[in-house]
Structures are given as structure tokens and as C-alpha cells.
mmCIF file with all atom_site columns, C-alpha atoms in Angstrom:
data_model
loop_
_atom_site.group_PDB
_atom_site.id
_atom_site.type_symbol
_atom_site.label_atom_id
_atom_site.label_alt_id
_atom_site.label_comp_id
_atom_site.label_asym_id
_atom_site.label_entity_id
_atom_site.label_seq_id
_atom_site.pdbx_PDB_ins_code
_atom_site.Cartn_x
_atom_site.Cartn_y
_atom_site.Cartn_z
_atom_site.occupancy
_atom_site.B_iso_or_equiv
_atom_site.pdbx_formal_charge
_atom_site.auth_seq_id
_atom_site.auth_comp_id
_atom_site.auth_asym_id
_atom_site.auth_atom_id
_atom_site.pdbx_PDB_model_num
ATOM 1   C CA . MET A 1 1   ? -51.147 -226.286 169.036 1.00 44.00 ? 200 MET A CA 1
ATOM 2   C CA . ARG A 1 2   ? -50.076 -224.898 165.693 1.00 48.00 ? 201 ARG A CA 1
ATOM 3   C CA . THR A 1 3   ? -50.129 -221.163 165.058 1.00 46.00 ? 202 THR A CA 1
ATOM 4   C CA . PRO A 1 4   ? -50.858 -219.633 161.644 1.00 47.00 ? 203 PRO A CA 1
ATOM 5   C CA . GLY A 1 5   ? -47.172 -218.996 161.312 1.00 43.00 ? 204 GLY A CA 1
ATOM 6   C CA . SER A 1 6   ? -46.261 -222.630 161.890 1.00 41.00 ? 205 SER A CA 1
ATOM 7   C CA . ILE A 1 7   ? -48.839 -223.776 159.335 1.00 47.00 ? 206 ILE A CA 1
ATOM 8   C CA . ALA A 1 8   ? -47.384 -221.407 156.741 1.00 44.00 ? 207 ALA A CA 1
ATOM 9   C CA . LEU A 1 9   ? -43.888 -222.696 157.515 1.00 46.00 ? 208 LEU A CA 1
ATOM 10  C CA . THR A 1 10  ? -45.105 -226.289 157.094 1.00 80.00 ? 209 THR A CA 1
ATOM 11  C CA . SER A 1 11  ? -46.708 -225.418 153.741 1.00 85.00 ? 210 SER A CA 1
ATOM 12  C CA . ALA A 1 12  ? -43.494 -223.701 152.622 1.00 86.00 ? 211 ALA A CA 1
ATOM 13  C CA . LEU A 1 13  ? -41.384 -226.698 153.661 1.00 89.00 ? 212 LEU A CA 1
ATOM 14  C CA . ARG A 1 14  ? -43.745 -229.059 151.853 1.00 89.00 ? 213 ARG A CA 1
ATOM 15  C CA . SER A 1 15  ? -43.516 -226.947 148.695 1.00 91.00 ? 214 SER A CA 1
ATOM 16  C CA . GLN A 1 16  ? -39.709 -226.794 149.008 1.00 93.00 ? 215 GLN A CA 1
ATOM 17  C CA . ARG A 1 17  ? -39.509 -230.545 149.383 1.00 94.00 ? 216 ARG A CA 1
ATOM 18  C CA . ARG A 1 18  ? -41.820 -231.132 146.478 1.00 95.00 ? 217 ARG A CA 1
ATOM 19  C CA . THR A 1 19  ? -39.676 -228.964 144.247 1.00 95.00 ? 218 THR A CA 1
ATOM 20  C CA . MET A 1 20  ? -36.616 -230.910 145.343 1.00 95.00 ? 219 MET A CA 1
ATOM 21  C CA . ILE A 1 21  ? -38.303 -234.302 144.771 1.00 97.00 ? 220 ILE A CA 1
ATOM 22  C CA . ASP A 1 22  ? -39.537 -233.249 141.317 1.00 97.00 ? 221 ASP A CA 1
ATOM 23  C CA . ALA A 1 23  ? -36.068 -232.044 140.339 1.00 96.00 ? 222 ALA A CA 1
ATOM 24  C CA . ALA A 1 24  ? -34.461 -235.289 141.604 1.00 97.00 ? 223 ALA A CA 1
ATOM 25  C CA . THR A 1 25  ? -37.032 -237.337 139.666 1.00 97.00 ? 224 THR A CA 1
ATOM 26  C CA . LEU A 1 26  ? -36.289 -235.425 136.476 1.00 96.00 ? 225 LEU A CA 1
ATOM 27  C CA . ALA A 1 27  ? -32.542 -235.862 136.962 1.00 96.00 ? 226 ALA A CA 1
ATOM 28  C CA . PHE A 1 28  ? -33.061 -239.600 137.413 1.00 97.00 ? 227 PHE A CA 1
ATOM 29  C CA . LEU A 1 29  ? -35.211 -239.814 134.256 1.00 96.00 ? 228 LEU A CA 1
ATOM 30  C CA . LYS A 1 30  ? -32.486 -238.192 132.189 1.00 94.00 ? 229 LYS A CA 1
ATOM 31  C CA . GLU A 1 31  ? -30.437 -241.310 132.846 1.00 93.00 ? 230 GLU A CA 1
ATOM 32  C CA . GLN A 1 32  ? -32.874 -244.159 133.435 1.00 94.00 ? 231 GLN A CA 1
ATOM 33  C CA . PRO A 1 33  ? -36.381 -245.275 132.452 1.00 93.00 ? 232 PRO A CA 1
ATOM 34  C CA . ALA A 1 34  ? -39.387 -244.392 134.659 1.00 94.00 ? 233 ALA A CA 1
ATOM 35  C CA . ALA A 1 35  ? -39.957 -248.050 135.647 1.00 92.00 ? 234 ALA A CA 1
ATOM 36  C CA . ALA A 1 36  ? -36.593 -248.090 137.348 1.00 95.00 ? 235 ALA A CA 1
ATOM 37  C CA . LEU A 1 37  ? -37.426 -245.245 139.739 1.00 96.00 ? 236 LEU A CA 1
ATOM 38  C CA . THR A 1 38  ? -37.789 -246.406 143.369 1.00 96.00 ? 237 THR A CA 1
ATOM 39  C CA . PHE A 1 39  ? -38.268 -244.685 146.712 1.00 96.00 ? 238 PHE A CA 1
ATOM 40  C CA . LYS A 1 40  ? -34.843 -245.950 147.653 1.00 96.00 ? 239 LYS A CA 1
ATOM 41  C CA . ALA A 1 41  ? -33.362 -244.089 144.709 1.00 96.00 ? 240 ALA A CA 1
ATOM 42  C CA . LEU A 1 42  ? -35.329 -240.965 145.738 1.00 96.00 ? 241 LEU A CA 1
ATOM 43  C CA . GLU A 1 43  ? -33.958 -241.292 149.266 1.00 97.00 ? 242 GLU A CA 1
ATOM 44  C CA . GLN A 1 44  ? -30.429 -241.263 147.877 1.00 96.00 ? 243 GLN A CA 1
ATOM 45  C CA . LEU A 1 45  ? -31.115 -238.375 145.501 1.00 95.00 ? 244 LEU A CA 1
ATOM 46  C CA . THR A 1 46  ? -32.939 -236.118 147.968 1.00 95.00 ? 245 THR A CA 1
ATOM 47  C CA . GLY A 1 47  ? -31.509 -237.079 151.374 1.00 95.00 ? 246 GLY A CA 1
ATOM 48  C CA . LEU A 1 48  ? -35.040 -237.582 152.691 1.00 94.00 ? 247 LEU A CA 1
ATOM 49  C CA . ASN A 1 49  ? -36.177 -240.882 154.200 1.00 94.00 ? 248 ASN A CA 1
ATOM 50  C CA . ARG A 1 50  ? -39.150 -242.802 152.883 1.00 94.00 ? 249 ARG A CA 1
ATOM 51  C CA . ARG A 1 51  ? -41.504 -241.452 155.559 1.00 92.00 ? 250 ARG A CA 1
ATOM 52  C CA . ALA A 1 52  ? -40.580 -237.855 154.683 1.00 92.00 ? 251 ALA A CA 1
ATOM 53  C CA . LEU A 1 53  ? -41.037 -238.608 150.969 1.00 94.00 ? 252 LEU A CA 1
ATOM 54  C CA . LEU A 1 54  ? -44.486 -240.090 151.546 1.00 92.00 ? 253 LEU A CA 1
ATOM 55  C CA . ARG A 1 55  ? -45.611 -237.035 153.404 1.00 92.00 ? 254 ARG A CA 1
ATOM 56  C CA . VAL A 1 56  ? -45.150 -235.068 150.169 1.00 94.00 ? 255 VAL A CA 1
ATOM 57  C CA . VAL A 1 57  ? -45.882 -237.634 147.415 1.00 94.00 ? 256 VAL A CA 1
ATOM 58  C CA . HIS A 1 58  ? -48.377 -240.439 147.925 1.00 91.00 ? 257 HIS A CA 1
ATOM 59  C CA . SER A 1 59  ? -47.083 -242.857 145.285 1.00 95.00 ? 258 SER A CA 1
ATOM 60  C CA . LYS A 1 60  ? -44.542 -243.240 142.549 1.00 96.00 ? 259 LYS A CA 1
ATOM 61  C CA . ALA A 1 61  ? -47.287 -243.031 139.892 1.00 96.00 ? 260 ALA A CA 1
ATOM 62  C CA . GLU A 1 62  ? -48.606 -239.710 141.230 1.00 96.00 ? 261 GLU A CA 1
ATOM 63  C CA . LEU A 1 63  ? -45.094 -238.320 141.252 1.00 97.00 ? 262 LEU A CA 1
ATOM 64  C CA . LEU A 1 64  ? -44.374 -239.451 137.690 1.00 97.00 ? 263 LEU A CA 1
ATOM 65  C CA . ILE A 1 65  ? -47.706 -238.168 136.290 1.00 97.00 ? 264 ILE A CA 1
ATOM 66  C CA . ALA A 1 66  ? -47.046 -234.738 137.854 1.00 96.00 ? 265 ALA A CA 1
ATOM 67  C CA . VAL A 1 67  ? -43.518 -234.573 136.387 1.00 97.00 ? 266 VAL A CA 1
ATOM 68  C CA . TRP A 1 68  ? -44.910 -235.725 133.017 1.00 97.00 ? 267 TRP A CA 1
ATOM 69  C CA . TRP A 1 69  ? -47.464 -232.906 133.203 1.00 96.00 ? 268 TRP A CA 1
ATOM 70  C CA . THR A 1 70  ? -44.671 -230.342 133.619 1.00 96.00 ? 269 THR A CA 1
ATOM 71  C CA . GLU A 1 71  ? -42.758 -231.877 130.690 1.00 96.00 ? 270 GLU A CA 1
ATOM 72  C CA . TYR A 1 72  ? -45.853 -232.029 128.485 1.00 96.00 ? 271 TYR A CA 1
ATOM 73  C CA . GLU A 1 73  ? -46.679 -228.392 129.246 1.00 97.00 ? 272 GLU A CA 1
ATOM 74  C CA . ARG A 1 74  ? -43.140 -227.477 128.241 1.00 97.00 ? 273 ARG A CA 1
ATOM 75  C CA . TRP A 1 75  ? -43.431 -229.515 125.062 1.00 96.00 ? 274 TRP A CA 1
ATOM 76  C CA . CYS A 1 76  ? -46.750 -227.888 124.056 1.00 97.00 ? 275 CYS A CA 1
ATOM 77  C CA . SER A 1 77  ? -45.308 -224.386 124.663 1.00 97.00 ? 276 SER A CA 1
ATOM 78  C CA . ALA A 1 78  ? -42.214 -225.195 122.618 1.00 97.00 ? 277 ALA A CA 1
ATOM 79  C CA . LEU A 1 79  ? -44.355 -226.593 119.808 1.00 97.00 ? 278 LEU A CA 1
ATOM 80  C CA . VAL A 1 80  ? -46.399 -223.415 119.559 1.00 97.00 ? 279 VAL A CA 1
ATOM 81  C CA . LYS A 1 81  ? -43.265 -221.257 119.570 1.00 97.00 ? 280 LYS A CA 1
ATOM 82  C CA . ALA A 1 82  ? -41.778 -223.317 116.736 1.00 96.00 ? 281 ALA A CA 1
ATOM 83  C CA . MET A 1 83  ? -44.997 -223.370 114.658 1.00 96.00 ? 282 MET A CA 1
ATOM 84  C CA . VAL A 1 84  ? -46.253 -219.783 115.172 1.00 97.00 ? 283 VAL A CA 1
ATOM 85  C CA . PRO A 1 85  ? -45.402 -218.074 112.943 1.00 94.00 ? 284 PRO A CA 1
ATOM 86  C CA . TYR A 1 86  ? -44.768 -221.106 110.729 1.00 94.00 ? 285 TYR A CA 1
ATOM 87  C CA . ASN A 1 87  ? -41.035 -221.753 110.445 1.00 93.00 ? 286 ASN A CA 1
ATOM 88  C CA . GLU A 1 88  ? -39.791 -225.078 109.070 1.00 94.00 ? 287 GLU A CA 1
ATOM 89  C CA . ASP A 1 89  ? -36.270 -224.592 110.416 1.00 95.00 ? 288 ASP A CA 1
ATOM 90  C CA . LYS A 1 90  ? -37.578 -223.939 113.938 1.00 96.00 ? 289 LYS A CA 1
ATOM 91  C CA . ILE A 1 91  ? -39.731 -227.110 113.730 1.00 95.00 ? 290 ILE A CA 1
ATOM 92  C CA . ARG A 1 92  ? -36.716 -229.143 112.572 1.00 94.00 ? 291 ARG A CA 1
ATOM 93  C CA . GLN A 1 93  ? -34.599 -227.772 115.428 1.00 94.00 ? 292 GLN A CA 1
ATOM 94  C CA . LEU A 1 94  ? -37.350 -228.563 117.957 1.00 94.00 ? 293 LEU A CA 1
ATOM 95  C CA . LEU A 1 95  ? -37.517 -232.148 116.766 1.00 92.00 ? 294 LEU A CA 1
ATOM 96  C CA . ILE A 1 96  ? -33.740 -232.515 116.849 1.00 89.00 ? 295 ILE A CA 1
ATOM 97  C CA . ARG A 1 97  ? -33.639 -231.106 120.390 1.00 91.00 ? 296 ARG A CA 1
ATOM 98  C CA . TYR A 1 98  ? -36.335 -233.443 121.653 1.00 90.00 ? 297 TYR A CA 1
ATOM 99  C CA . ILE A 1 99  ? -34.791 -236.490 120.076 1.00 86.00 ? 298 ILE A CA 1
ATOM 100 C CA . ARG A 1 100 ? -31.216 -235.771 121.166 1.00 86.00 ? 299 ARG A CA 1
ATOM 101 C CA . ASP A 1 101 ? -31.443 -233.751 124.361 1.00 90.00 ? 300 ASP A CA 1
ATOM 102 C CA . GLU A 1 102 ? -34.727 -234.600 126.175 1.00 91.00 ? 301 GLU A CA 1
ATOM 103 C CA . PRO A 1 103 ? -34.349 -238.165 127.438 1.00 90.00 ? 302 PRO A CA 1
ATOM 104 C CA . ALA A 1 104 ? -36.649 -237.559 130.445 1.00 93.00 ? 303 ALA A CA 1
ATOM 105 C CA . PHE A 1 105 ? -39.479 -236.660 128.050 1.00 93.00 ? 304 PHE A CA 1
ATOM 106 C CA . HIS A 1 106 ? -39.022 -239.984 126.221 1.00 89.00 ? 305 HIS A CA 1
ATOM 107 C CA . HIS A 1 107 ? -38.750 -242.058 129.382 1.00 92.00 ? 306 HIS A CA 1
ATOM 108 C CA . LEU A 1 108 ? -41.966 -240.552 130.755 1.00 93.00 ? 307 LEU A CA 1
ATOM 109 C CA . ARG A 1 109 ? -43.790 -240.838 127.429 1.00 91.00 ? 308 ARG A CA 1
ATOM 110 C CA . ALA A 1 110 ? -42.791 -244.460 127.079 1.00 89.00 ? 309 ALA A CA 1
ATOM 111 C CA . ALA A 1 111 ? -44.025 -245.310 130.587 1.00 93.00 ? 310 ALA A CA 1
ATOM 112 C CA . LEU A 1 112 ? -47.230 -243.259 130.450 1.00 93.00 ? 311 LEU A CA 1
ATOM 113 C CA . TYR A 1 113 ? -49.702 -245.907 129.248 1.00 91.00 ? 312 TYR A CA 1
ATOM 114 C CA . PRO A 1 114 ? -48.107 -249.177 130.355 1.00 92.00 ? 313 PRO A CA 1
ATOM 115 C CA . VAL A 1 115 ? -46.768 -248.077 133.769 1.00 93.00 ? 314 VAL A CA 1
ATOM 116 C CA . ILE A 1 116 ? -47.984 -244.690 135.103 1.00 96.00 ? 315 ILE A CA 1
ATOM 117 C CA . LEU A 1 117 ? -51.709 -244.432 134.242 1.00 95.00 ? 316 LEU A CA 1
ATOM 118 C CA . PRO A 1 118 ? -52.627 -248.029 135.210 1.00 95.00 ? 317 PRO A CA 1
ATOM 119 C CA . ALA A 1 119 ? -51.063 -247.431 138.679 1.00 96.00 ? 318 ALA A CA 1
ATOM 120 C CA . LEU A 1 120 ? -53.279 -244.396 139.409 1.00 96.00 ? 319 LEU A CA 1
ATOM 121 C CA . SER A 1 121 ? -56.725 -244.702 140.956 1.00 95.00 ? 320 SER A CA 1
ATOM 122 C CA . ALA A 1 122 ? -59.614 -244.420 138.519 1.00 95.00 ? 321 ALA A CA 1
ATOM 123 C CA . ARG A 1 123 ? -60.474 -240.968 139.826 1.00 95.00 ? 322 ARG A CA 1
ATOM 124 C CA . LEU A 1 124 ? -56.940 -239.624 139.473 1.00 95.00 ? 323 LEU A CA 1
ATOM 125 C CA . ARG A 1 125 ? -56.575 -241.225 136.050 1.00 95.00 ? 324 ARG A CA 1
ATOM 126 C CA . THR A 1 126 ? -59.776 -239.520 134.855 1.00 95.00 ? 325 THR A CA 1
ATOM 127 C CA . ASP A 1 127 ? -58.708 -236.173 136.337 1.00 96.00 ? 326 ASP A CA 1
ATOM 128 C CA . TRP A 1 128 ? -55.261 -236.249 134.777 1.00 94.00 ? 327 TRP A CA 1
ATOM 129 C CA . GLN A 1 129 ? -56.639 -237.346 131.379 1.00 93.00 ? 328 GLN A CA 1
ATOM 130 C CA . ALA A 1 130 ? -59.021 -234.397 131.459 1.00 96.00 ? 329 ALA A CA 1
ATOM 131 C CA . ARG A 1 131 ? -56.147 -231.991 132.214 1.00 96.00 ? 330 ARG A CA 1
ATOM 132 C CA . PHE A 1 132 ? -54.065 -233.406 129.327 1.00 95.00 ? 331 PHE A CA 1
ATOM 133 C CA . ASP A 1 133 ? -57.016 -233.223 126.964 1.00 95.00 ? 332 ASP A CA 1
ATOM 134 C CA . GLN A 1 134 ? -57.680 -229.609 127.899 1.00 97.00 ? 333 GLN A CA 1
ATOM 135 C CA . LEU A 1 135 ? -54.018 -228.628 127.383 1.00 97.00 ? 334 LEU A CA 1
ATOM 136 C CA . SER A 1 136 ? -53.899 -230.472 124.029 1.00 96.00 ? 335 SER A CA 1
ATOM 137 C CA . ALA A 1 137 ? -57.066 -228.683 122.910 1.00 96.00 ? 336 ALA A CA 1
ATOM 138 C CA . LYS A 1 138 ? -55.688 -225.297 124.020 1.00 97.00 ? 337 LYS A CA 1
ATOM 139 C CA . THR A 1 139 ? -52.393 -225.928 122.184 1.00 98.00 ? 338 THR A CA 1
ATOM 140 C CA . GLY A 1 140 ? -54.285 -227.123 119.084 1.00 97.00 ? 339 GLY A CA 1
ATOM 141 C CA . ALA A 1 141 ? -56.429 -223.980 119.089 1.00 97.00 ? 340 ALA A CA 1
ATOM 142 C CA . GLU A 1 142 ? -53.268 -221.799 119.283 1.00 98.00 ? 341 GLU A CA 1
ATOM 143 C CA . LEU A 1 143 ? -51.859 -223.621 116.279 1.00 97.00 ? 342 LEU A CA 1
ATOM 144 C CA . ASP A 1 144 ? -55.138 -223.269 114.351 1.00 96.00 ? 343 ASP A CA 1
ATOM 145 C CA . ALA A 1 145 ? -55.199 -219.527 115.084 1.00 96.00 ? 344 ALA A CA 1
ATOM 146 C CA . GLY A 1 146 ? -51.519 -218.940 114.401 1.00 97.00 ? 345 GLY A CA 1
ATOM 147 C CA . VAL A 1 147 ? -50.835 -220.950 111.236 1.00 96.00 ? 346 VAL A CA 1
ATOM 148 C CA . THR A 1 148 ? -52.741 -219.411 108.340 1.00 93.00 ? 347 THR A CA 1
ATOM 149 C CA . TRP A 1 149 ? -53.095 -222.573 106.277 1.00 93.00 ? 348 TRP A CA 1
ATOM 150 C CA . LEU A 1 150 ? -54.548 -224.770 108.982 1.00 93.00 ? 349 LEU A CA 1
ATOM 151 C CA . VAL A 1 151 ? -58.284 -225.311 109.278 1.00 91.00 ? 350 VAL A CA 1
ATOM 152 C CA . PRO A 1 152 ? -60.014 -225.519 112.662 1.00 90.00 ? 351 PRO A CA 1
ATOM 153 C CA . GLY A 1 153 ? -59.298 -228.881 114.233 1.00 90.00 ? 352 GLY A CA 1
ATOM 154 C CA . ASP A 1 154 ? -55.961 -229.428 112.488 1.00 93.00 ? 353 ASP A CA 1
ATOM 155 C CA . GLY A 1 155 ? -53.991 -228.132 115.488 1.00 95.00 ? 354 GLY A CA 1
ATOM 156 C CA . ILE A 1 156 ? -55.060 -230.704 118.029 1.00 95.00 ? 355 ILE A CA 1
ATOM 157 C CA . GLY A 1 157 ? -54.401 -233.475 115.509 1.00 93.00 ? 356 GLY A CA 1
ATOM 158 C CA . LEU A 1 158 ? -50.866 -232.144 114.926 1.00 94.00 ? 357 LEU A CA 1
ATOM 159 C CA . VAL A 1 159 ? -50.201 -232.029 118.670 1.00 94.00 ? 358 VAL A CA 1
ATOM 160 C CA . ALA A 1 160 ? -50.921 -235.782 118.886 1.00 91.00 ? 359 ALA A CA 1
ATOM 161 C CA . VAL A 1 161 ? -49.201 -236.701 115.612 1.00 91.00 ? 360 VAL A CA 1
ATOM 162 C CA . ILE A 1 162 ? -45.942 -234.849 116.282 1.00 92.00 ? 361 ILE A CA 1
ATOM 163 C CA . GLU A 1 163 ? -45.705 -235.968 119.915 1.00 89.00 ? 362 GLU A CA 1
ATOM 164 C CA . GLY A 1 164 ? -46.450 -239.531 118.854 1.00 86.00 ? 363 GLY A CA 1
ATOM 165 C CA . ALA A 1 165 ? -43.779 -239.408 116.142 1.00 86.00 ? 364 ALA A CA 1
ATOM 166 C CA . LEU A 1 166 ? -41.199 -238.525 118.792 1.00 85.00 ? 365 LEU A CA 1
ATOM 167 C CA . ALA A 1 167 ? -42.065 -241.597 120.812 1.00 78.00 ? 366 ALA A CA 1
ATOM 168 C CA . ALA A 1 168 ? -39.555 -244.419 120.458 1.00 52.00 ? 367 ALA A CA 1
ATOM 169 C CA . GLU A 1 169 ? -42.220 -247.054 119.974 1.00 45.00 ? 368 GLU A CA 1
ATOM 170 C CA . GLN A 1 170 ? -43.344 -245.384 116.742 1.00 44.00 ? 369 GLN A CA 1
ATOM 171 C CA . THR A 1 171 ? -39.905 -245.895 115.256 1.00 45.00 ? 370 THR A CA 1
ATOM 172 C CA . ARG A 1 172 ? -39.756 -249.483 116.382 1.00 47.00 ? 371 ARG A CA 1
ATOM 173 C CA . ILE A 1 173 ? -43.052 -250.148 114.595 1.00 41.00 ? 372 ILE A CA 1
ATOM 174 C CA . THR A 1 174 ? -41.718 -248.517 111.401 1.00 42.00 ? 373 THR A CA 1
ATOM 175 C CA . PHE A 1 175 ? -38.555 -250.550 111.534 1.00 44.00 ? 374 PHE A CA 1
ATOM 176 C CA . ILE A 1 176 ? -40.173 -253.854 112.554 1.00 41.00 ? 375 ILE A CA 1
ATOM 177 C CA . ASN A 1 177 ? -37.977 -256.940 111.939 1.00 43.00 ? 376 ASN A CA 1
ATOM 178 C CA . VAL A 1 178 ? -34.938 -254.655 111.835 1.00 48.00 ? 377 VAL A CA 1
ATOM 179 C CA . GLY A 1 179 ? -34.645 -253.816 115.509 1.00 53.00 ? 378 GLY A CA 1
ATOM 180 C CA . ASP A 1 180 ? -34.133 -250.416 117.121 1.00 55.00 ? 379 ASP A CA 1
ATOM 181 C CA . PRO A 1 181 ? -32.589 -247.993 114.641 1.00 54.00 ? 380 PRO A CA 1
ATOM 182 C CA . PRO A 1 182 ? -29.591 -245.896 115.622 1.00 57.00 ? 381 PRO A CA 1
ATOM 183 C CA . PRO A 1 183 ? -30.369 -242.337 116.842 1.00 54.00 ? 382 PRO A CA 1
ATOM 184 C CA . ASP A 1 184 ? -29.465 -240.690 113.519 1.00 67.00 ? 383 ASP A CA 1
ATOM 185 C CA . VAL A 1 185 ? -31.986 -242.901 111.678 1.00 67.00 ? 384 VAL A CA 1
ATOM 186 C CA . HIS A 1 186 ? -34.623 -242.113 114.271 1.00 68.00 ? 385 HIS A CA 1
ATOM 187 C CA . LEU A 1 187 ? -33.875 -238.416 113.837 1.00 77.00 ? 386 LEU A CA 1
ATOM 188 C CA . GLU A 1 188 ? -34.069 -238.629 110.036 1.00 81.00 ? 387 GLU A CA 1
ATOM 189 C CA . TRP A 1 189 ? -37.356 -240.603 110.120 1.00 82.00 ? 388 TRP A CA 1
ATOM 190 C CA . VAL A 1 190 ? -39.087 -238.288 112.579 1.00 85.00 ? 389 VAL A CA 1
ATOM 191 C CA . THR A 1 191 ? -38.086 -235.039 110.864 1.00 89.00 ? 390 THR A CA 1
ATOM 192 C CA . ARG A 1 192 ? -39.012 -236.369 107.378 1.00 89.00 ? 391 ARG A CA 1
ATOM 193 C CA . PHE A 1 193 ? -42.333 -237.698 108.648 1.00 90.00 ? 392 PHE A CA 1
ATOM 194 C CA . VAL A 1 194 ? -43.381 -234.525 110.467 1.00 92.00 ? 393 VAL A CA 1
ATOM 195 C CA . LEU A 1 195 ? -42.235 -232.073 107.791 1.00 93.00 ? 394 LEU A CA 1
ATOM 196 C CA . ALA A 1 196 ? -43.881 -234.155 105.044 1.00 93.00 ? 395 ALA A CA 1
ATOM 197 C CA . ALA A 1 197 ? -47.143 -234.208 106.961 1.00 92.00 ? 396 ALA A CA 1
ATOM 198 C CA . LEU A 1 198 ? -47.007 -230.404 107.438 1.00 95.00 ? 397 LEU A CA 1
ATOM 199 C CA . ALA A 1 199 ? -46.104 -229.891 103.783 1.00 93.00 ? 398 ALA A CA 1
ATOM 200 C CA . GLY A 1 200 ? -49.083 -232.017 102.742 1.00 91.00 ? 399 GLY A CA 1
ATOM 201 C CA . LEU A 1 201 ? -51.452 -229.929 104.812 1.00 91.00 ? 400 LEU A CA 1
ATOM 202 C CA . GLN A 1 202 ? -49.977 -226.738 103.496 1.00 92.00 ? 401 GLN A CA 1
ATOM 203 C CA . SER A 1 203 ? -50.235 -227.765 99.838  1.00 91.00 ? 402 SER A CA 1
ATOM 204 C CA . GLN A 1 204 ? -53.866 -228.750 100.277 1.00 89.00 ? 403 GLN A CA 1
ATOM 205 C CA . ALA A 1 205 ? -54.784 -225.649 102.256 1.00 84.00 ? 404 ALA A CA 1
ATOM 206 C CA . PRO A 1 206 ? -56.911 -223.832 99.579  1.00 85.00 ? 405 PRO A CA 1
ATOM 207 C CA . ARG A 1 207 ? -58.986 -226.917 98.860  1.00 84.00 ? 406 ARG A CA 1
ATOM 208 C CA . ARG A 1 208 ? -59.320 -227.864 102.467 1.00 83.00 ? 407 ARG A CA 1
ATOM 209 C CA . LYS A 1 209 ? -60.359 -224.376 103.548 1.00 79.00 ? 408 LYS A CA 1
ATOM 210 C CA . THR A 1 210 ? -63.045 -224.329 100.843 1.00 80.00 ? 409 THR A CA 1
ATOM 211 C CA . ALA A 1 211 ? -64.264 -227.774 101.914 1.00 72.00 ? 410 ALA A CA 1
ATOM 212 C CA . ALA A 1 212 ? -64.288 -226.741 105.589 1.00 72.00 ? 411 ALA A CA 1
ATOM 213 C CA . ALA A 1 213 ? -66.395 -223.695 104.746 1.00 71.00 ? 412 ALA A CA 1
ATOM 214 C CA . LYS A 1 214 ? -68.900 -225.990 103.029 1.00 67.00 ? 413 LYS A CA 1
ATOM 215 C CA . HIS A 1 215 ? -68.643 -228.573 105.858 1.00 65.00 ? 414 HIS A CA 1
ATOM 216 C CA . ARG A 1 216 ? -67.113 -231.115 103.445 1.00 53.00 ? 415 ARG A CA 1
ATOM 217 C CA . LEU A 1 217 ? -64.098 -232.236 105.414 1.00 49.00 ? 416 LEU A CA 1
ATOM 218 C CA . SER A 1 218 ? -63.880 -235.905 106.270 1.00 47.00 ? 417 SER A CA 1
ATOM 219 C CA . LYS A 1 219 ? -63.115 -237.029 109.823 1.00 41.00 ? 418 LYS A CA 1
ATOM 220 C CA . TRP A 1 220 ? -59.508 -237.391 108.630 1.00 39.00 ? 419 TRP A CA 1
ATOM 221 C CA . GLY A 1 221 ? -59.355 -233.721 107.602 1.00 47.00 ? 420 GLY A CA 1
ATOM 222 C CA . SER A 1 222 ? -59.304 -234.319 103.835 1.00 46.00 ? 421 SER A CA 1
ATOM 223 C CA . ALA A 1 223 ? -61.665 -232.601 101.410 1.00 44.00 ? 422 ALA A CA 1
ATOM 224 C CA . THR A 1 224 ? -64.595 -234.714 100.195 1.00 45.00 ? 423 THR A CA 1
ATOM 225 C CA . PRO A 1 225 ? -66.497 -234.278 96.923  1.00 45.00 ? 424 PRO A CA 1
#
């Protein structure tokens, strides 16, 4: 029979192993794509056998979505710090960092829709999508409140646009029939695209704020007659 002390120890051990498994997964994703992750690889990285791993994580998809959540939280926090107060150099440095030094973020983002979400149960997929939507909305609201020239609703759009611009598939679409561009071209395209989008919003701020006050913003955020 388990005592309260033994239950607490079991919970502590489970938490310790989960932290170790998450760290091992992140280390793997810095080198290889998410689709390549296997329980055999996790056994080698953690020293735990498959049975011990499955007592902590129920499936590869559940593990990957949890690690993506942590990375997405970190991305949203970094975006707010770069944007509030508005600082173009900080935004540029953020983009450079995520393109050059955050391979796990890209591997998870690339696998999210084709690999991770389809492998989750419908209930888990709905639950996780709700969590991501709530975090995106919270981050967008922080941008709206902290950047003086944004109108309400701009922030959540920027969260999606900037994160999407970082995704490798966006660059492949832009350079279709050319093949994958080298990293320096990807970096140049992303920074120019994001900063141009922000500059456009900033230059149109007075007109857009007036239009928003009169409820004359289109669904795309532009002022209408």
C-alpha cells in the first residue's frame, strides 16, 4: 500500500523524468526534424527504456505538441519584448536569432500541421488549438496595448504574420522554381518582409485609427471610405 510520502515521491520522479525527456527532445530537434524522432532515439538520449518513457509520455505527438507549446510561449514572450516599446533594431535581432539560432523552433513549426496535430486525438487537438489561440490572443492584446500606432486587432494578426514569415515553407513558396534559398537570402527576405509590413502599418496609423474609431476598417485592417 502506498503512503502519502511514496505518492509524492512518485509524482516528483515523474516530473523529473518529464523534464529530462522534454530536454532530450529539444536537444534532438536542434539537430534533426521532428518526424525523425523515435522512442528508440529517446531511449538513447535519456537512458530510460520504452516502458519507462510511456509511463510519462503517451505518444510522440503528445510529447512534440507539449515541447512546441513551450517554444511557442517563449517566442510570444520574445516578440512582445522586441516590439514593446517599439524598436526596429530589437525586432531585426529577434528575427536574426530565430532564423540562425533556433532550429528546434523551425523543426517543430514545420511538423505542426502535417505531422503533430493529425496524430493527436480529436479532443487533444481541440484542446491544444484552444490553448494556442488563447496565447496568440493574449500576445496580440499586449502588442495592441504597447505599440501606440497599432489599432485593436492588429497585434494578433502580427503574431501570425511574423511567425509565419519565419517558417521555411513561406520562403520556399516565395522562391518557387528556384529551390531552397541559402540562409542569408532567407534572412534578408524575412527581415525585409516583416519590417516593411510594420512600416506600412506605422505610416498608415493616423488614417487607420480614425477609420477604426468610425468602425470603417476592412477585415484586412485597411481604412475604407
